[in-house]
Tab-separated table of C-alpha atoms in Angstrom:
chain	number	residue	atom	x	y	z
A	1042	UNK	CA	-25.959	24.141	4.928
A	1043	UNK	CA	-25.920	20.743	3.233
A	1044	UNK	CA	-26.309	17.618	5.347
A	1045	UNK	CA	-23.043	15.638	5.574
A	1046	UNK	CA	-25.139	12.474	5.774
A	1047	UNK	CA	-26.286	13.143	2.211
A	1048	UNK	CA	-22.645	13.307	1.132
A	1049	UNK	CA	-22.143	9.880	2.716
A	1050	UNK	CA	-25.219	8.420	1.031
A	1051	UNK	CA	-24.154	9.829	-2.338
A	1052	UNK	CA	-20.675	8.288	-2.039
A	1053	UNK	CA	-22.161	4.937	-1.015
A	1054	UNK	CA	-24.533	4.923	-3.991
A	1055	UNK	CA	-21.632	5.631	-6.362
A	1056	UNK	CA	-19.226	3.138	-4.746
A	1057	UNK	CA	-21.849	0.371	-4.783
A	1058	UNK	CA	-22.777	1.044	-8.402
A	1059	UNK	CA	-26.388	2.051	-7.866
A	1060	UNK	CA	-29.310	2.392	-5.502
A	1061	UNK	CA	-30.150	-1.310	-5.244
A	1062	UNK	CA	-26.713	-2.414	-4.009
A	1063	UNK	CA	-26.390	0.631	-1.744
A	1064	UNK	CA	-29.823	-0.094	-0.291
A	1065	UNK	CA	-28.739	-3.628	0.647
A	1066	UNK	CA	-25.451	-2.457	2.145
A	1067	UNK	CA	-26.936	0.414	4.122
A	1068	UNK	CA	-30.145	-1.454	4.970
A	1069	UNK	CA	-32.046	1.610	3.834
A	1070	UNK	CA	-35.051	1.511	1.488
A	1071	UNK	CA	-34.167	2.245	-2.112
A	1072	UNK	CA	-36.937	4.846	-2.241
A	1073	UNK	CA	-35.388	6.689	0.711
A	1074	UNK	CA	-31.980	6.813	-0.969
A	1075	UNK	CA	-33.506	8.036	-4.217
A	1076	UNK	CA	-35.453	10.748	-2.402
A	1077	UNK	CA	-32.367	11.918	-0.485
A	1078	UNK	CA	-30.376	12.141	-3.716
A	1079	UNK	CA	-33.138	14.138	-5.368
A	1080	UNK	CA	-33.131	16.532	-2.411
A	1081	UNK	CA	-29.348	16.859	-2.627
A	1082	UNK	CA	-29.520	17.630	-6.338
A	1083	UNK	CA	-32.274	20.166	-5.718
A	1084	UNK	CA	-30.212	21.879	-3.015
A	1085	UNK	CA	-27.205	22.084	-5.334
A	1086	UNK	CA	-29.236	23.000	-8.391
A	1087	UNK	CA	-27.500	20.415	-10.582
A	1088	UNK	CA	-27.970	16.797	-11.638
A	1089	UNK	CA	-25.367	14.536	-10.048
A	1090	UNK	CA	-26.517	11.122	-11.281
A	1091	UNK	CA	-27.750	9.746	-14.572
A	1092	UNK	CA	-30.528	7.261	-13.897
A	1093	UNK	CA	-32.001	4.980	-16.544
A	1094	UNK	CA	-33.421	1.472	-16.383
A	1095	UNK	CA	-30.264	0.056	-17.970
A	1096	UNK	CA	-27.510	2.401	-16.907
A	1097	UNK	CA	-26.273	4.188	-13.819
A	1098	UNK	CA	-23.507	6.748	-13.703
A	1099	UNK	CA	-22.392	10.191	-12.634
A	1100	UNK	CA	-22.639	13.378	-14.610
A	1101	UNK	CA	-19.432	15.372	-15.080
A	1102	UNK	CA	-20.357	17.682	-12.219
A	1103	UNK	CA	-21.398	14.629	-10.207
A	1104	UNK	CA	-17.918	13.124	-10.618
A	1105	UNK	CA	-16.359	16.370	-9.408
A	1106	UNK	CA	-18.746	16.509	-6.455
A	1107	UNK	CA	-17.923	12.868	-5.651
A	1108	UNK	CA	-14.190	13.614	-5.345
A	1109	UNK	CA	-14.833	16.490	-2.962
A	1110	UNK	CA	-17.436	14.494	-1.020
A	1111	UNK	CA	-14.978	11.637	-0.444
A	1112	UNK	CA	-12.372	14.094	0.821
A	1113	UNK	CA	-14.862	15.835	3.134
A	1114	UNK	CA	-15.975	12.503	4.563
A	1115	UNK	CA	-12.362	11.513	5.085
A	1116	UNK	CA	-11.681	14.724	6.982
A	1117	UNK	CA	-14.749	14.160	9.139
A	1118	UNK	CA	-13.667	10.565	9.678
A	1119	UNK	CA	-10.191	11.712	10.701
A	1120	UNK	CA	-11.618	14.101	13.271
A	1121	UNK	CA	-13.864	11.381	14.666
A	1122	UNK	CA	-11.099	8.767	14.634
A	1123	UNK	CA	-8.659	10.996	16.509
A	1124	UNK	CA	-11.121	11.112	19.393
A	1125	UNK	CA	-12.130	7.463	19.181
A	1126	UNK	CA	-8.517	6.317	19.021
A	1127	UNK	CA	-8.146	7.100	22.703
A	1128	UNK	CA	-11.158	5.106	23.776
A	1129	UNK	CA	-11.777	2.422	21.171
A	1130	UNK	CA	-10.593	0.401	18.200
A	1131	UNK	CA	-9.964	1.739	14.658
A	1132	UNK	CA	-13.022	2.330	12.497
A	1133	UNK	CA	-14.035	3.866	9.192
A	1134	UNK	CA	-13.424	3.119	5.511
A	1135	UNK	CA	-10.077	2.577	3.775
A	1136	UNK	CA	-9.861	3.066	-0.002
A	1137	UNK	CA	-7.098	0.898	-1.471
A	1138	UNK	CA	-5.915	0.335	-5.049
A	1139	UNK	CA	-3.435	-2.002	-6.718
A	1140	UNK	CA	-2.806	-4.138	-9.777
A	1141	UNK	CA	-5.241	-6.951	-10.523
A	1142	UNK	CA	-2.730	-9.799	-10.089
A	1143	UNK	CA	-1.255	-8.267	-6.935
A	1144	UNK	CA	-4.668	-7.867	-5.353
A	1145	UNK	CA	-5.811	-11.332	-6.395
A	1146	UNK	CA	-2.758	-13.363	-5.407
A	1147	UNK	CA	-0.962	-11.338	-2.716
A	1148	UNK	CA	-3.545	-9.145	-1.036
A	1149	UNK	CA	-6.894	-10.950	-0.946
A	1150	UNK	CA	-6.254	-13.200	2.070
A	1151	UNK	CA	-4.297	-10.495	3.886
A	1152	UNK	CA	-7.160	-8.016	3.527
A	1153	UNK	CA	-9.707	-10.630	4.624
A	1154	UNK	CA	-7.649	-11.376	7.748
A	1155	UNK	CA	-7.434	-7.659	8.496
A	1156	UNK	CA	-11.218	-7.295	8.299
A	1157	UNK	CA	-11.636	-10.207	10.701
A	1158	UNK	CA	-9.279	-8.531	13.169
A	1159	UNK	CA	-10.840	-5.073	12.809
A	1160	UNK	CA	-14.619	-5.509	12.517
A	1161	UNK	CA	-15.294	-1.756	12.623
A	1162	UNK	CA	-13.158	-1.038	9.545
A	1163	UNK	CA	-14.414	-1.335	5.961
A	1164	UNK	CA	-12.108	-1.616	2.935
A	1165	UNK	CA	-12.966	-0.535	-0.612
A	1166	UNK	CA	-10.580	-2.270	-3.055
A	1167	UNK	CA	-10.054	-1.080	-6.629
A	1168	UNK	CA	-8.010	-3.643	-8.599
A	1169	UNK	CA	-6.911	-1.974	-11.840
A	1170	UNK	CA	-3.973	-2.331	-14.236
A	1171	UNK	CA	-3.597	1.351	-15.026
A	1172	UNK	CA	-1.815	4.338	-13.577
A	1173	UNK	CA	-4.012	5.696	-10.801
A	1174	UNK	CA	-4.010	9.287	-9.576
A	1175	UNK	CA	-3.896	8.345	-5.916
A	1176	UNK	CA	-4.563	11.831	-4.597
A	1177	UNK	CA	-6.986	12.940	-7.314
A	1178	UNK	CA	-9.032	9.744	-7.026
A	1179	UNK	CA	-9.071	9.901	-3.224
A	1180	UNK	CA	-7.290	6.676	-2.338
A	1181	UNK	CA	-5.816	6.187	1.117
A	1182	UNK	CA	-3.221	3.675	-0.030
A	1183	UNK	CA	-1.896	2.167	-3.257
A	1184	UNK	CA	0.062	-1.075	-3.518
A	1185	UNK	CA	2.753	-1.160	-6.185
A	1186	UNK	CA	4.653	-4.234	-7.378
A	1187	UNK	CA	7.830	-2.991	-9.061
A	1188	UNK	CA	11.245	-4.185	-10.211
A	1189	UNK	CA	12.855	-0.727	-10.415
A	1190	UNK	CA	12.809	2.011	-7.754
A	1191	UNK	CA	9.622	4.041	-7.794
A	1192	UNK	CA	10.005	7.637	-8.982
A	1193	UNK	CA	10.201	10.426	-6.450
A	1194	UNK	CA	6.864	12.044	-5.689
A	1195	UNK	CA	4.923	13.736	-2.934
A	1196	UNK	CA	3.644	10.318	-1.871
A	1197	UNK	CA	4.985	8.574	1.202
A	1198	UNK	CA	6.538	5.175	0.412
A	1199	UNK	CA	6.639	2.200	2.758
A	1200	UNK	CA	8.329	-1.030	1.685
A	1201	UNK	CA	6.132	-4.001	2.552
A	1202	UNK	CA	7.906	-7.106	1.251
A	1203	UNK	CA	10.422	-8.406	-1.278
A	1204	UNK	CA	8.743	-10.428	-4.025
A	1205	UNK	CA	11.327	-12.519	-5.907
A	1206	UNK	CA	10.598	-14.164	-9.257
A	1207	UNK	CA	11.120	-17.885	-9.817
A	1208	UNK	CA	10.873	-20.339	-12.701
A	1209	UNK	CA	7.825	-22.602	-12.902
A	1210	UNK	CA	6.457	-25.315	-15.175
A	1211	UNK	CA	3.438	-27.589	-15.204
A	1212	UNK	CA	3.774	-31.119	-13.889
A	1213	UNK	CA	2.499	-32.499	-17.199
A	1214	UNK	CA	5.133	-30.539	-19.115
A	1215	UNK	CA	7.993	-31.752	-16.920
A	1216	UNK	CA	6.871	-35.381	-17.152
A	1217	UNK	CA	6.799	-35.143	-20.942
A	1218	UNK	CA	9.895	-32.997	-21.595
A	1219	UNK	CA	12.116	-33.559	-18.590
A	1220	UNK	CA	13.415	-30.994	-16.135
A	1221	UNK	CA	16.311	-28.615	-16.872
A	1222	UNK	CA	19.301	-29.223	-14.594
A	1223	UNK	CA	21.218	-26.003	-15.267
A	1224	UNK	CA	20.270	-22.563	-16.623
A	1225	UNK	CA	21.624	-23.143	-20.123
A	1226	UNK	CA	19.291	-26.158	-20.466
A	1227	UNK	CA	16.461	-23.619	-20.688
A	1228	UNK	CA	17.473	-22.910	-24.295
A	1229	UNK	CA	16.019	-26.315	-25.172
A	1230	UNK	CA	12.615	-25.553	-23.633
A	1231	UNK	CA	9.804	-23.282	-24.845
A	1232	UNK	CA	9.480	-20.161	-22.724
A	1233	UNK	CA	6.544	-18.032	-21.598
A	1234	UNK	CA	7.706	-14.450	-21.099
A	1235	UNK	CA	6.311	-11.516	-19.160
A	1236	UNK	CA	6.345	-8.631	-21.618
A	1237	UNK	CA	7.409	-5.215	-20.273
A	1238	UNK	CA	8.230	-2.018	-22.121
A	1239	UNK	CA	11.944	-1.712	-22.857
A	1240	UNK	CA	12.786	-5.196	-21.538
A	1241	UNK	CA	14.359	-7.742	-23.894
A	1242	UNK	CA	13.241	-11.366	-23.913
A	1243	UNK	CA	16.062	-12.508	-21.643
A	1244	UNK	CA	16.128	-14.194	-18.254
A	1245	UNK	CA	18.786	-12.997	-15.819
A	1246	UNK	CA	19.160	-15.808	-13.306
A	1247	UNK	CA	20.992	-15.406	-9.988
A	1248	UNK	CA	22.073	-18.272	-7.738
A	1249	UNK	CA	20.398	-18.128	-4.325
A	1250	UNK	CA	23.642	-18.781	-2.399
A	1251	UNK	CA	26.136	-17.211	-4.794
A	1252	UNK	CA	24.745	-13.780	-5.606
A	1253	UNK	CA	27.599	-12.967	-8.017
A	1254	UNK	CA	26.871	-16.095	-10.033
A	1255	UNK	CA	24.530	-14.867	-12.772
A	1256	UNK	CA	23.425	-16.640	-15.928
A	1257	UNK	CA	21.890	-14.817	-18.899
A	1258	UNK	CA	19.473	-16.891	-20.968
A	1259	UNK	CA	18.265	-15.349	-24.275
A	1260	UNK	CA	14.752	-16.473	-25.180
A	1261	UNK	CA	12.542	-16.939	-28.196
A	1262	UNK	CA	9.245	-17.011	-26.302
A	1263	UNK	CA	6.361	-19.117	-27.450
A	1264	UNK	CA	4.074	-16.740	-25.570
A	1265	UNK	CA	4.740	-13.059	-24.897
A	1266	UNK	CA	2.183	-11.408	-22.638
A	1267	UNK	CA	1.763	-8.670	-20.047
A	1268	UNK	CA	-0.906	-10.785	-18.320
A	1269	UNK	CA	0.577	-12.715	-15.398
A	1270	UNK	CA	-2.555	-14.774	-14.880
A	1271	UNK	CA	-2.576	-15.809	-18.541
A	1272	UNK	CA	1.096	-16.776	-18.396
A	1273	UNK	CA	0.505	-18.853	-15.285
A	1274	UNK	CA	-2.403	-20.622	-16.968
A	1275	UNK	CA	-0.282	-21.350	-20.048
A	1276	UNK	CA	2.357	-22.938	-17.811
A	1277	UNK	CA	-0.272	-25.026	-16.038
A	1278	UNK	CA	-1.475	-26.226	-19.463
A	1279	UNK	CA	2.034	-27.476	-20.223
A	1280	UNK	CA	3.049	-24.904	-22.833
A	1281	UNK	CA	6.485	-24.142	-21.416
A	1282	UNK	CA	8.519	-22.635	-18.591
A	1283	UNK	CA	7.594	-19.269	-17.097
A	1284	UNK	CA	9.222	-16.748	-14.757
A	1285	UNK	CA	6.771	-15.075	-12.383
A	1286	UNK	CA	6.691	-13.637	-8.855
A	1287	UNK	CA	6.426	-16.432	-6.342
A	1288	UNK	CA	3.169	-15.145	-4.872
A	1289	UNK	CA	1.440	-15.459	-8.259
A	1290	UNK	CA	2.152	-19.197	-8.428
A	1291	UNK	CA	2.120	-20.101	-4.744
A	1292	UNK	CA	-1.362	-21.640	-4.743
A	1293	UNK	CA	-0.732	-23.518	-8.007
A	1294	UNK	CA	2.468	-25.002	-6.562
A	1295	UNK	CA	0.681	-25.982	-3.369
A	1296	UNK	CA	-2.054	-27.731	-5.368
A	1297	UNK	CA	0.468	-29.585	-7.533
A	1298	UNK	CA	-0.409	-27.822	-10.789
A	1299	UNK	CA	2.996	-26.133	-11.029
A	1300	UNK	CA	6.469	-26.948	-9.795
A	1301	UNK	CA	9.550	-24.795	-9.224
A	1302	UNK	CA	12.184	-25.298	-11.916
A	1303	UNK	CA	15.876	-24.774	-11.074
A	1304	UNK	CA	14.960	-24.028	-7.437
A	1305	UNK	CA	18.484	-22.799	-6.641
A	1306	UNK	CA	18.066	-19.895	-9.048
A	1307	UNK	CA	16.113	-16.638	-8.769
A	1308	UNK	CA	14.674	-15.216	-11.996
A	1309	UNK	CA	14.348	-11.608	-10.843
A	1310	UNK	CA	13.705	-9.275	-7.950
A	1311	UNK	CA	10.684	-7.132	-7.253
A	1312	UNK	CA	9.226	-5.314	-4.284
A	1313	UNK	CA	5.763	-4.604	-2.927
A	1314	UNK	CA	5.521	-1.010	-1.752
A	1315	UNK	CA	2.693	1.008	-0.238
A	1316	UNK	CA	2.161	4.578	-1.409
A	1317	UNK	CA	0.259	6.925	0.887
A	1318	UNK	CA	-0.793	10.507	0.146
A	1319	UNK	CA	0.950	12.924	2.453
A	1320	UNK	CA	-1.751	14.124	4.818
A	1321	UNK	CA	-1.385	15.589	8.241
A	1322	UNK	CA	-2.929	13.131	10.661
A	1323	UNK	CA	-2.976	9.637	9.123
A	1324	UNK	CA	-6.205	7.837	9.950
A	1325	UNK	CA	-5.715	5.228	12.707
A	1326	UNK	CA	-7.440	2.662	10.485
A	1327	UNK	CA	-4.937	3.298	7.673
A	1328	UNK	CA	-2.034	3.126	10.117
A	1329	UNK	CA	-3.036	-0.289	11.483
A	1330	UNK	CA	-3.785	-1.482	7.929
A	1331	UNK	CA	-0.246	-0.572	6.853
A	1332	UNK	CA	1.209	-2.290	9.904
A	1333	UNK	CA	-0.866	-5.380	9.123
A	1334	UNK	CA	0.353	-5.457	5.506
A	1335	UNK	CA	3.985	-5.055	6.572
A	1336	UNK	CA	3.637	-7.949	9.024
A	1337	UNK	CA	1.605	-10.358	6.893
A	1338	UNK	CA	2.599	-9.785	3.250
A	1339	UNK	CA	6.112	-11.245	3.636
A	1340	UNK	CA	4.509	-14.524	4.736
A	1341	UNK	CA	2.311	-14.517	1.626
A	1342	UNK	CA	4.790	-13.546	-1.082
A	1343	UNK	CA	7.772	-15.676	-0.063
A	1344	UNK	CA	7.816	-19.331	-1.050
C-alpha cells in the first residue's frame, strides 16, 4: 500500500511550485523530497512530474493523481480533526479561491487575522479571475462578489457581507474640475466604467435615505474596463469619476488619494458570498474560517 505521507509531500511540492520552495516550507532536504517522489512514481509505474532546469510541472496523469491526493488528504484530515476537535483547537489546511480584487482588497487582512488567531491552521489562497470548478479543483471554499443572485447548484451558499458601490474621484481631479452636487451633474464629468457583459454604460444611483429615489445617468465613458484595480488607478490619476465597491477604494480614501463623490448616493449593490462543496462532516477549520469571515468581512467592506 502507498504511504499517505508521500501523497502529502507530492501535494506540497505541487502547491509550492517545486522542490526548492517545498523544501523550505517543510524543512526537509530537497534531495529527500526528490527521492520520495521518485519512489512514488516507481510504485505507481508512471511519471507524475516533469522536471527540467527551467520548468516544473505535472504530467497529465500527475494532475489527475494530484486531484485525488488532495481529496484523500482532506478525508484523512477530516477524520483527524473530528477527534482533535474535542480536545484541541482547529488545525489543517484550507484551500480558498476568489477573484483577484476581492482577495487583494477585502480578504487579505481578514485572512491574516484568522491565521494569527488559529496558529495551527494553514490557508492556501488562489486568487484568479476565472470560473473555478470548486469541487473538481478541490477547494474548500470560494468567495464570490456578485450583483445578481448566484445560480442554483449543489454548492452550499453562505452570505458574508453586503458590498455596496459608491462614486469616487481623485483629489487632484476634484480640485481642478469641481465636485458634482447632484447626480445629473455627472453628465459634465468624464466617467470610468466597470465593463460587464450585457450591462449598458449607465449608472443607477439610489439615495441612501430614500430608497425609491433613483437617478439614471447615461455615460460616455472615457475608460471602459473589467479591471477594478486599473479603474481605481485611473481615478487616482485624475482621469474622471468611477463607481466601484467601497472595499476596493477604502484604503485609497483613507490615504487621501480618493474621495467619495455624492456621498448620499449609492451606485450599486453587490454581495460577498461563500460557496462550500456539500460534504458530510465540514472540517472544523473550515467552519471557524467561515464564522471568522462572516464576523469580520462586514467591517472591511463597509465604508
